[in-house]
Amino acid sequence: MFETLLLNFLFLLFPVVIVLIFFENRPHSYNKKLLILLSTLTMILCITMPIKLKIGFIFDLRYIPFIIVALFGGYKHVFPLYVVLNVYRFYIGGEGTIHSFLFSTLIFILVPLLHKKFIQMDSRHRIVTATMVSFLTMGLYLTILSIIFGKLTKEFWILTFNALSTHVGVMVIIMILIEQVRTNIKNREKYLQSERLNVVGELSASVSHEIRNPLTVTSGFLQLLNQSKTITPDEKRYIELSLLELNRAEKIVSDYLSFAKPQSENMVYSNLEAEVEYTRNLIIPYANMHQVDVQFHFQNSLHTHYDRNQIQQCLINLFKNGIEAMKDTDGGTLFIHISEKKQTIEIRIQDTGIGMTKEEIARLGKPYYSTKEEGTGLGMLMVYSTVNKVKGIIEVESEKGKGTTFLIKIPAS
Ligand code: ADP
Ligand code: MG
């Protein structure tokens, strides 16, 4: 009996190990279909090699992959498992086929109801929830069994206890492994991102200072030259083009400069109101130009420490991206919504623009990632860097063709 238990455990480990070995380094590339396929395979193996307890009592761990997929994936993803489970069970046939069908249908209907809540929980709650679900499922199964068999001997209770504790114990272990893999992947992403921001920050701080002065001087002299009466129209055009390009260079440098360490003279302890007001007024002409309506709501009394210039630049970058996303869609609305929740300041910036795919969201904030012709791909990098500095986090929700929501949560201090 112990050997089959170990074997079953091995089956359950199988998908976890595959993901760990082949996909841990590229978390965005593993596809759900493969995971579902692996889980289905595990389920079949579990059914094929059930654990035989004494006196002909047979039980297996098929509901562990089933419950896990139902919780993580919802109806859509657990459906194939449901079908395969029942087709396979009918193929085996024998006693209890109908019971198994009814029981799995019940699980199939009930468990995915938790899916939406489940994926929003933190790791620990997910483990607890999955454990509870597995306890209740197995408990229900055993209750039904006891009613059918009707022989509630002491032996039956011991076996029930064994089955229940095995099921729950294995579920806890598998869930802990899954959550640990997920945490590892997330931590590495976070680490890479902050490493990237550090490198860019240090580099830009030194380079942009050096470049700004020559740019200003050149631009000044070109402007003087432009006023000269002896130059030909052609030469004037060249000068104007040069000035335009210099402006562009300056813009890039000022985007860069904001990566630099917070400057003490800009540091404030405030509730963001002044900065949000200022940037909103700054952005409104730009919004009007693109037929974008700006809706604004401010309700926050929480204070925190931040670099005023950086926060302004960060907000401008986000507003601009929102407006630019609605440029080609015949107008739209940019919602700017600042509120407080417990001890965090929440900044929600929502547009009704072109939206992004999951892959595009994953690339946000990487240097030079831009899909625009004139884009620099530095705006979001600056946003991530700034929010990182005030210990905030950024959540992005987006749907292609529908729009994007940036939710920034900054802890009050
Ligand atoms: P840039 O705006 O210069 O392209 P950013 O770093 O500001 O650079 O943005 C990087 C890319 O992220 C953009 O080119 C765009 O593809 C995408 N992006 C950012 N914000 C949004 C948004 N609100 N809606 C759709 N795409 C966005
Ligand atoms: Mg931008």
Tab-separated table of N, CA and C in Angstrom, residues 325-326 329 350-361 364 396-406:
chain	number	residue	atom	x	y	z
A	325	ALA	N	-2.775	55.895	-26.561
A	325	ALA	CA	-3.440	54.626	-26.881
A	325	ALA	C	-4.821	54.868	-27.483
A	326	MET	N	-5.373	56.087	-27.279
A	326	MET	CA	-6.727	56.369	-27.787
A	326	MET	C	-6.708	57.262	-29.016
A	329	THR	N	-8.485	55.956	-32.142
A	329	THR	CA	-9.773	55.295	-31.939
A	329	THR	C	-10.922	56.287	-31.835
A	350	GLN	N	-6.997	54.832	-16.226
A	350	GLN	CA	-7.684	53.907	-17.116
A	350	GLN	C	-7.953	54.571	-18.446
A	351	ASP	N	-7.687	53.845	-19.524
A	351	ASP	CA	-8.014	54.408	-20.842
A	351	ASP	C	-8.896	53.436	-21.612
A	352	THR	N	-9.526	53.962	-22.656
A	352	THR	CA	-10.371	53.106	-23.485
A	352	THR	C	-9.700	52.941	-24.842
A	353	GLY	N	-8.413	52.714	-24.814
A	353	GLY	CA	-7.621	52.694	-26.048
A	353	GLY	C	-7.391	51.318	-26.621
A	354	ILE	N	-6.239	51.157	-27.273
A	354	ILE	CA	-5.996	49.939	-28.053
A	354	ILE	C	-5.721	48.711	-27.196
A	355	GLY	N	-5.295	48.912	-25.950
A	355	GLY	CA	-5.045	47.760	-25.082
A	355	GLY	C	-3.781	46.994	-25.449
A	356	MET	N	-3.490	45.996	-24.640
A	356	MET	CA	-2.269	45.211	-24.857
A	356	MET	C	-2.551	43.731	-24.655
A	357	THR	N	-1.755	42.890	-25.274
A	357	THR	CA	-1.837	41.454	-25.019
A	357	THR	C	-1.014	41.142	-23.762
A	358	LYS	N	-1.135	39.911	-23.269
A	358	LYS	CA	-0.378	39.500	-22.082
A	358	LYS	C	1.121	39.670	-22.308
A	359	GLU	N	1.574	39.315	-23.506
A	359	GLU	CA	3.007	39.406	-23.807
A	359	GLU	C	3.466	40.853	-23.768
A	360	GLU	N	2.609	41.734	-24.306
A	360	GLU	CA	2.979	43.149	-24.312
A	360	GLU	C	3.044	43.696	-22.893
A	361	ILE	N	2.107	43.255	-22.051
A	361	ILE	CA	2.123	43.704	-20.660
A	361	ILE	C	3.420	43.260	-19.996
A	364	LEU	N	6.325	45.551	-20.679
A	364	LEU	CA	6.274	46.932	-20.174
A	364	LEU	C	7.420	47.192	-19.208
A	396	VAL	N	-1.257	45.926	-13.824
A	396	VAL	CA	-1.743	46.298	-15.148
A	396	VAL	C	-2.816	45.321	-15.593
A	397	GLU	N	-3.933	45.884	-16.009
A	397	GLU	CA	-4.983	45.058	-16.593
A	397	GLU	C	-5.270	45.614	-17.961
A	398	SER	N	-5.313	44.750	-18.955
A	398	SER	CA	-5.524	45.278	-20.288
A	398	SER	C	-6.186	44.257	-21.183
A	399	GLU	N	-6.979	44.756	-22.081
A	399	GLU	CA	-7.586	43.860	-23.055
A	399	GLU	C	-7.436	44.498	-24.415
A	400	LYS	N	-6.974	43.709	-25.364
A	400	LYS	CA	-6.736	44.215	-26.707
A	400	LYS	C	-8.030	44.805	-27.281
A	401	GLY	N	-7.943	46.062	-27.698
A	401	GLY	CA	-9.113	46.683	-28.313
A	401	GLY	C	-10.083	47.327	-27.341
A	402	LYS	N	-9.910	47.025	-26.056
A	402	LYS	CA	-10.856	47.557	-25.069
A	402	LYS	C	-10.257	48.684	-24.243
A	403	GLY	N	-9.016	48.513	-23.818
A	403	GLY	CA	-8.392	49.543	-23.002
A	403	GLY	C	-7.483	48.961	-21.932
A	404	THR	N	-6.897	49.877	-21.192
A	404	THR	CA	-5.890	49.480	-20.215
A	404	THR	C	-6.141	50.181	-18.892
A	405	THR	N	-5.891	49.482	-17.799
A	405	THR	CA	-5.952	50.115	-16.488
A	405	THR	C	-4.627	49.911	-15.768
A	406	PHE	N	-4.040	51.020	-15.350
A	406	PHE	CA	-2.862	50.944	-14.500
A	406	PHE	C	-3.303	51.244	-13.073
